[in-house]
């Protein structure tokens, strides 16, 4: 008669265990997205938020700002799928994503959002600039574009948070706020640049408020991430992030202090805020690549969730040869 010895428990935190699992090498692949994607994050934000700004401005009787905001929304609606297709390589890959609608897939939802947002925004901009669209259709298009604008602004945050990249996935509560506020900042900044005189008043208020929320959300995100925020404090992401914060703060300060009185200050503030918004998205993008290449950043959060009982995990043990009984 034989019996097996009880399997010995393994210390999962030991360096030896880490080496045996191969976690001294990246556990997940780095994102393979091209440089078009950070700009895609930006254009989606400026397009979606500009549609909301345009509709509200029109309802308040500010047609000068409304027309320019609709133009900015249309520019974002055209640029976003173009950048996405450039990343995918061929247009057919984008069209393939429209063959089905999967509510649990941010990519599927986002593709359909872009496909609906573009035509609605085109009709809305045509109506705002020419008045040639019959009233019921023009009003419906403007309402649809504004309603679709918010998810277009934020769905890219859900898209990257749905990946296994630690610095994105663990910030899934803050990233939508960062992107929404960044979209508002971007829309206000573009409107500041292209809208003359007092008509730009709502634009500078939106830009300043969006910048304040964006800077706060980024700070909260980095602090809550704790050790996982290391990519935001090293290398290219850190440089881009610091520059983005400085430009955003400078642009918001200039817009608040001089934007309403000086056309030159408004344009300068808009340019600073635009640069800050683009660099913020580049910082998030680059931080994802560095985070994916860091094995402990991937393994540690998963292990902590298993220990807290939030997710199930496999129990790894070291097997020994059966020991014969006397």
Tab-separated table of C-alpha atoms in Angstrom:
chain	number	residue	atom	x	y	z
A	1	UNK	CA	0.000	0.000	0.000
A	2	UNK	CA	1.298	3.423	-0.895
A	3	UNK	CA	0.335	6.922	-0.053
A	4	UNK	CA	1.266	10.333	-1.459
A	5	UNK	CA	2.813	13.054	0.586
A	6	UNK	CA	0.766	16.237	0.964
A	7	UNK	CA	1.775	18.718	-1.716
A	8	UNK	CA	3.910	21.565	-0.434
A	9	UNK	CA	2.544	25.095	-0.728
A	10	UNK	CA	4.565	27.442	-2.895
A	11	UNK	CA	5.590	30.928	-1.892
A	12	UNK	CA	4.180	32.927	-4.841
A	13	UNK	CA	6.109	36.006	-3.852
A	14	UNK	CA	9.531	34.378	-3.892
A	15	UNK	CA	11.998	35.354	-6.633
A	16	UNK	CA	12.527	31.674	-7.435
A	17	UNK	CA	8.835	31.131	-8.113
A	18	UNK	CA	8.790	34.203	-10.323
A	19	UNK	CA	11.680	32.881	-12.375
A	20	UNK	CA	10.117	29.428	-12.696
A	21	UNK	CA	6.929	30.950	-14.056
A	22	UNK	CA	8.906	33.078	-16.472
A	23	UNK	CA	7.447	36.313	-15.068
A	24	UNK	CA	10.823	37.996	-15.267
A	25	UNK	CA	9.691	38.476	-18.855
A	26	UNK	CA	6.549	40.371	-19.992
A	27	UNK	CA	3.375	38.442	-19.182
A	28	UNK	CA	1.249	40.224	-21.776
A	29	UNK	CA	2.038	41.719	-25.158
A	30	UNK	CA	2.490	45.450	-25.540
A	31	UNK	CA	-0.234	47.263	-27.516
A	32	UNK	CA	0.490	47.057	-31.226
A	33	UNK	CA	-1.432	50.206	-32.079
A	34	UNK	CA	0.208	52.748	-34.354
A	35	UNK	CA	0.845	56.427	-33.529
A	36	UNK	CA	-2.486	57.303	-35.150
A	37	UNK	CA	-4.312	56.011	-32.075
A	38	UNK	CA	-3.423	58.826	-29.597
A	39	UNK	CA	-4.610	61.315	-32.210
A	40	UNK	CA	-7.716	59.171	-32.639
A	41	UNK	CA	-8.334	59.548	-28.893
A	42	UNK	CA	-8.074	63.322	-29.350
A	43	UNK	CA	-10.259	63.707	-32.452
A	44	UNK	CA	-12.999	61.564	-30.951
A	45	UNK	CA	-12.994	63.750	-27.874
A	46	UNK	CA	-13.029	67.065	-29.686
A	47	UNK	CA	-15.692	65.865	-32.147
A	48	UNK	CA	-18.051	64.429	-29.562
A	49	UNK	CA	-17.775	67.325	-27.125
A	50	UNK	CA	-18.075	69.932	-29.890
A	51	UNK	CA	-21.444	68.478	-30.913
A	52	UNK	CA	-22.773	69.038	-27.406
A	53	UNK	CA	-21.318	72.566	-27.309
A	54	UNK	CA	-22.862	73.345	-30.703
A	55	UNK	CA	-26.376	72.241	-29.741
A	56	UNK	CA	-26.341	74.087	-26.416
A	57	UNK	CA	-24.978	77.240	-28.087
A	58	UNK	CA	-27.705	77.095	-30.722
A	59	UNK	CA	-30.413	76.643	-28.097
A	60	UNK	CA	-29.097	79.758	-26.338
A	61	UNK	CA	-29.181	81.744	-29.578
A	62	UNK	CA	-25.399	81.871	-30.098
A	63	UNK	CA	-25.406	80.898	-33.775
A	64	UNK	CA	-21.874	82.183	-34.389
A	65	UNK	CA	-20.381	79.747	-31.889
A	66	UNK	CA	-22.830	76.988	-32.855
A	67	UNK	CA	-21.777	76.996	-36.511
A	68	UNK	CA	-18.098	76.791	-35.648
A	69	UNK	CA	-18.651	74.087	-33.060
A	70	UNK	CA	-20.622	72.032	-35.602
A	71	UNK	CA	-17.711	72.412	-38.019
A	72	UNK	CA	-15.298	71.176	-35.325
A	73	UNK	CA	-17.610	68.260	-34.575
A	74	UNK	CA	-17.706	67.336	-38.260
A	75	UNK	CA	-13.918	67.539	-38.512
A	76	UNK	CA	-13.608	65.144	-35.573
A	77	UNK	CA	-16.249	62.838	-37.032
A	78	UNK	CA	-14.328	62.620	-40.319
A	79	UNK	CA	-10.843	62.353	-38.820
A	80	UNK	CA	-11.659	59.651	-36.258
A	81	UNK	CA	-12.602	56.811	-38.638
A	82	UNK	CA	-9.806	57.869	-40.988
A	83	UNK	CA	-7.246	57.506	-38.179
A	84	UNK	CA	-8.780	54.216	-37.043
A	85	UNK	CA	-8.670	52.801	-40.571
A	86	UNK	CA	-5.056	53.979	-40.915
A	87	UNK	CA	-4.205	51.982	-37.795
A	88	UNK	CA	-6.107	48.916	-39.004
A	89	UNK	CA	-4.342	49.060	-42.354
A	90	UNK	CA	-7.246	48.465	-44.737
A	91	UNK	CA	-10.818	49.852	-44.765
A	92	UNK	CA	-12.346	46.384	-44.929
A	93	UNK	CA	-11.234	45.680	-41.358
A	94	UNK	CA	-13.313	48.603	-40.133
A	95	UNK	CA	-16.277	47.417	-42.166
A	96	UNK	CA	-15.884	43.923	-40.729
A	97	UNK	CA	-16.453	45.357	-37.255
A	98	UNK	CA	-19.899	46.476	-38.406
A	99	UNK	CA	-21.010	42.973	-39.376
A	100	UNK	CA	-22.376	42.485	-35.860
A	101	UNK	CA	-23.149	44.537	-32.769
A	102	UNK	CA	-21.766	43.227	-29.494
A	103	UNK	CA	-22.688	45.328	-26.492
A	104	UNK	CA	-19.947	43.751	-24.353
A	105	UNK	CA	-17.229	44.802	-26.826
A	106	UNK	CA	-16.085	48.447	-26.580
A	107	UNK	CA	-14.570	48.153	-30.054
A	108	UNK	CA	-17.848	46.966	-31.555
A	109	UNK	CA	-19.862	49.639	-29.744
A	110	UNK	CA	-17.344	52.302	-30.705
A	111	UNK	CA	-17.388	51.355	-34.380
A	112	UNK	CA	-21.161	51.651	-34.494
A	113	UNK	CA	-21.058	54.934	-32.558
A	114	UNK	CA	-18.649	56.435	-35.074
A	115	UNK	CA	-20.736	55.147	-37.974
A	116	UNK	CA	-23.866	56.811	-36.581
A	117	UNK	CA	-22.167	59.964	-35.306
A	118	UNK	CA	-20.582	60.869	-38.635
A	119	UNK	CA	-23.734	61.120	-40.793
A	120	UNK	CA	-25.738	62.820	-38.025
A	121	UNK	CA	-23.010	65.423	-37.548
A	122	UNK	CA	-22.695	65.989	-41.294
A	123	UNK	CA	-26.419	66.757	-41.602
A	124	UNK	CA	-26.295	68.942	-38.470
A	125	UNK	CA	-23.342	70.975	-39.797
A	126	UNK	CA	-24.977	71.334	-43.222
A	127	UNK	CA	-28.134	72.655	-41.601
A	128	UNK	CA	-26.219	75.051	-39.329
A	129	UNK	CA	-24.169	76.542	-42.171
A	130	UNK	CA	-26.684	76.522	-45.038
A	131	UNK	CA	-30.173	76.076	-43.612
A	132	UNK	CA	-30.982	73.803	-46.547
A	133	UNK	CA	-32.014	70.808	-44.430
A	134	UNK	CA	-35.779	70.583	-43.759
A	135	UNK	CA	-36.406	71.615	-40.131
A	136	UNK	CA	-37.542	68.250	-38.754
A	137	UNK	CA	-34.517	66.457	-40.198
A	138	UNK	CA	-32.074	69.153	-39.168
A	139	UNK	CA	-33.324	69.233	-35.579
A	140	UNK	CA	-33.303	65.439	-35.374
A	141	UNK	CA	-29.741	65.256	-36.705
A	142	UNK	CA	-28.506	67.844	-34.233
A	143	UNK	CA	-30.140	66.073	-31.326
A	144	UNK	CA	-28.751	62.716	-32.420
A	145	UNK	CA	-25.243	64.075	-32.924
A	146	UNK	CA	-25.220	65.715	-29.482
A	147	UNK	CA	-26.604	62.572	-27.835
A	148	UNK	CA	-23.989	60.392	-29.507
A	149	UNK	CA	-21.244	62.890	-28.742
A	150	UNK	CA	-20.725	61.949	-25.097
A	151	UNK	CA	-20.169	58.218	-25.697
A	152	UNK	CA	-17.969	59.040	-28.687
A	153	UNK	CA	-15.886	61.214	-26.349
A	154	UNK	CA	-15.480	58.533	-23.677
A	155	UNK	CA	-15.734	55.123	-25.345
A	156	UNK	CA	-12.016	55.064	-26.149
A	157	UNK	CA	-11.357	55.175	-22.402
A	158	UNK	CA	-13.577	52.113	-21.959
A	159	UNK	CA	-11.778	50.500	-24.888
A	160	UNK	CA	-8.301	50.691	-23.357
A	161	UNK	CA	-9.560	50.003	-19.823
A	162	UNK	CA	-11.041	46.756	-21.123
A	163	UNK	CA	-7.563	45.460	-21.996
A	164	UNK	CA	-5.183	43.574	-19.700
A	165	UNK	CA	-2.719	46.482	-19.572
A	166	UNK	CA	-2.442	47.178	-15.808
A	167	UNK	CA	-2.104	50.963	-15.871
A	168	UNK	CA	-5.233	51.180	-18.050
A	169	UNK	CA	-7.342	48.392	-16.580
A	170	UNK	CA	-6.811	49.434	-12.964
A	171	UNK	CA	-7.743	53.040	-13.864
A	172	UNK	CA	-11.065	52.049	-15.437
A	173	UNK	CA	-12.971	54.325	-13.021
A	174	UNK	CA	-10.880	57.432	-13.750
A	175	UNK	CA	-10.025	57.146	-17.444
A	176	UNK	CA	-13.556	57.961	-18.695
A	177	UNK	CA	-13.507	61.113	-16.564
A	178	UNK	CA	-10.067	62.047	-17.893
A	179	UNK	CA	-11.199	61.561	-21.488
A	180	UNK	CA	-14.553	63.304	-20.999
A	181	UNK	CA	-12.928	66.327	-19.371
A	182	UNK	CA	-10.191	66.306	-22.002
A	183	UNK	CA	-12.832	66.285	-24.727
A	184	UNK	CA	-14.558	69.278	-23.152
A	185	UNK	CA	-11.230	71.085	-22.903
A	186	UNK	CA	-10.432	70.269	-26.521
A	187	UNK	CA	-13.825	71.414	-27.805
A	188	UNK	CA	-13.582	74.661	-25.878
A	189	UNK	CA	-10.018	75.229	-27.078
A	190	UNK	CA	-10.864	74.746	-30.758
A	191	UNK	CA	-13.876	77.023	-30.401
A	192	UNK	CA	-11.686	79.679	-28.771
A	193	UNK	CA	-9.360	79.618	-31.768
A	194	UNK	CA	-12.036	79.893	-34.469
A	195	UNK	CA	-14.787	81.956	-32.780
A	196	UNK	CA	-14.471	85.752	-32.689
A	197	UNK	CA	-15.416	88.213	-29.967
A	198	UNK	CA	-17.929	87.736	-27.228
A	199	UNK	CA	-19.516	84.824	-29.033
A	200	UNK	CA	-16.638	82.715	-27.682
A	201	UNK	CA	-17.680	83.260	-24.040
A	202	UNK	CA	-19.172	79.781	-23.501
A	203	UNK	CA	-16.130	78.250	-25.184
A	204	UNK	CA	-13.608	79.697	-22.783
A	205	UNK	CA	-15.757	78.754	-19.802
A	206	UNK	CA	-15.973	75.176	-21.105
A	207	UNK	CA	-12.232	75.087	-21.741
A	208	UNK	CA	-11.343	76.336	-18.270
A	209	UNK	CA	-13.792	74.025	-16.500
A	210	UNK	CA	-12.716	71.035	-18.584
A	211	UNK	CA	-9.044	71.715	-17.910
A	212	UNK	CA	-9.657	71.933	-14.155
A	213	UNK	CA	-11.530	68.622	-14.099
A	214	UNK	CA	-8.996	66.951	-16.390
A	215	UNK	CA	-5.996	67.951	-14.271
A	216	UNK	CA	-7.786	66.843	-11.110
A	217	UNK	CA	-8.841	63.511	-12.629
A	218	UNK	CA	-5.315	62.754	-13.858
A	219	UNK	CA	-3.898	63.507	-10.406
A	220	UNK	CA	-6.495	61.328	-8.681
A	221	UNK	CA	-5.878	58.521	-11.177
A	222	UNK	CA	-2.131	58.509	-10.637
A	223	UNK	CA	-2.468	58.577	-6.854
A	224	UNK	CA	-5.032	55.795	-6.739
A	225	UNK	CA	-2.916	53.604	-9.005
A	226	UNK	CA	-0.131	53.735	-6.432
A	227	UNK	CA	2.797	51.560	-7.521
A	228	UNK	CA	1.107	50.832	-10.846
A	229	UNK	CA	1.446	54.527	-11.773
A	230	UNK	CA	5.216	54.064	-12.162
A	231	UNK	CA	5.016	54.372	-15.985
A	232	UNK	CA	3.593	57.883	-15.560
A	233	UNK	CA	6.706	58.901	-13.604
A	234	UNK	CA	9.400	57.450	-15.839
A	235	UNK	CA	10.652	57.955	-19.363
A	236	UNK	CA	8.550	59.315	-22.217
A	237	UNK	CA	5.157	59.093	-20.447
A	238	UNK	CA	6.486	61.193	-17.576
A	239	UNK	CA	7.931	63.832	-19.912
A	240	UNK	CA	4.767	63.973	-21.987
A	241	UNK	CA	2.577	64.067	-18.875
A	242	UNK	CA	4.498	66.907	-17.214
A	243	UNK	CA	4.467	68.942	-20.421
A	244	UNK	CA	0.747	68.247	-20.908
A	245	UNK	CA	-0.072	69.443	-17.395
A	246	UNK	CA	2.035	72.585	-17.802
A	247	UNK	CA	0.451	73.475	-21.155
A	248	UNK	CA	-3.071	72.757	-19.905
A	249	UNK	CA	-2.558	74.832	-16.770
A	250	UNK	CA	-1.030	77.703	-18.745
A	251	UNK	CA	-3.795	77.620	-21.339
A	252	UNK	CA	-6.543	77.543	-18.733
A	253	UNK	CA	-4.943	80.404	-16.827
A	254	UNK	CA	-4.597	82.516	-19.968
A	255	UNK	CA	-8.167	81.767	-21.043
A	256	UNK	CA	-9.548	82.686	-17.622
A	257	UNK	CA	-7.493	85.859	-17.275
A	258	UNK	CA	-7.469	87.308	-20.778
A	259	UNK	CA	-9.614	85.127	-23.038
A	260	UNK	CA	-12.817	87.194	-22.836
A	261	UNK	CA	-11.007	90.503	-23.479
A	262	UNK	CA	-8.278	89.653	-25.998
A	263	UNK	CA	-8.641	87.807	-29.288
A	264	UNK	CA	-4.923	87.072	-29.332
A	265	UNK	CA	-5.042	85.649	-25.806
A	266	UNK	CA	-8.013	83.476	-26.733
A	267	UNK	CA	-6.161	82.009	-29.719
A	268	UNK	CA	-3.028	81.490	-27.646
A	269	UNK	CA	-4.987	79.816	-24.847
A	270	UNK	CA	-6.740	77.574	-27.343
A	271	UNK	CA	-3.430	76.519	-28.864
A	272	UNK	CA	-1.919	75.740	-25.442
A	273	UNK	CA	-4.963	73.733	-24.362
A	274	UNK	CA	-5.021	71.824	-27.653
A	275	UNK	CA	-1.370	70.872	-27.284
A	276	UNK	CA	-1.966	69.841	-23.681
A	277	UNK	CA	-4.930	67.645	-24.646
A	278	UNK	CA	-2.980	65.855	-27.365
A	279	UNK	CA	0.018	65.259	-25.099
A	280	UNK	CA	-2.192	63.925	-22.311
A	281	UNK	CA	-3.441	61.219	-24.628
A	282	UNK	CA	0.095	60.477	-25.771
A	283	UNK	CA	1.158	60.121	-22.135
A	284	UNK	CA	-1.660	57.641	-21.470
A	285	UNK	CA	-0.783	55.746	-24.649
A	286	UNK	CA	2.938	55.498	-23.845
A	287	UNK	CA	2.254	54.570	-20.215
A	288	UNK	CA	0.262	51.586	-21.448
A	289	UNK	CA	3.221	50.245	-23.419
A	290	UNK	CA	5.568	50.554	-20.432
A	291	UNK	CA	3.033	48.988	-18.090
A	292	UNK	CA	2.490	45.980	-20.353
A	293	UNK	CA	6.243	45.355	-20.368
A	294	UNK	CA	6.377	45.242	-16.536
A	295	UNK	CA	5.610	41.666	-15.302
A	296	UNK	CA	4.969	42.513	-11.599
A	297	UNK	CA	2.475	45.188	-12.649
A	298	UNK	CA	0.454	42.483	-14.386
A	299	UNK	CA	0.785	39.710	-11.809
A	300	UNK	CA	0.440	41.625	-8.529
A	301	UNK	CA	-3.056	43.142	-9.079
A	302	UNK	CA	-4.381	39.766	-10.238
A	303	UNK	CA	-2.949	38.041	-7.174
A	304	UNK	CA	-4.410	40.685	-4.860
A	305	UNK	CA	-7.874	40.274	-6.391
A	306	UNK	CA	-7.642	36.504	-5.883
A	307	UNK	CA	-6.584	36.958	-2.264
A	308	UNK	CA	-9.512	39.310	-1.664
A	309	UNK	CA	-11.852	36.746	-3.196
A	310	UNK	CA	-12.939	39.060	-6.020
A	311	UNK	CA	-11.876	36.602	-8.727
A	312	UNK	CA	-11.081	32.920	-8.870
A	313	UNK	CA	-7.556	31.782	-9.582
A	314	UNK	CA	-5.697	28.563	-10.077
A	315	UNK	CA	-3.710	27.305	-7.081
A	316	UNK	CA	-0.226	26.381	-8.177
A	317	UNK	CA	1.609	23.747	-6.153
A	318	UNK	CA	4.871	21.936	-6.435
A	319	UNK	CA	4.350	18.237	-7.075
A	320	UNK	CA	6.597	15.662	-5.452
A	321	UNK	CA	7.118	12.047	-6.262
A	322	UNK	CA	4.897	9.672	-4.262
A	323	UNK	CA	6.576	8.428	-1.143
A	324	UNK	CA	6.156	4.710	-0.397
A	325	UNK	CA	4.666	3.879	2.976
A	326	UNK	CA	6.425	1.512	5.266
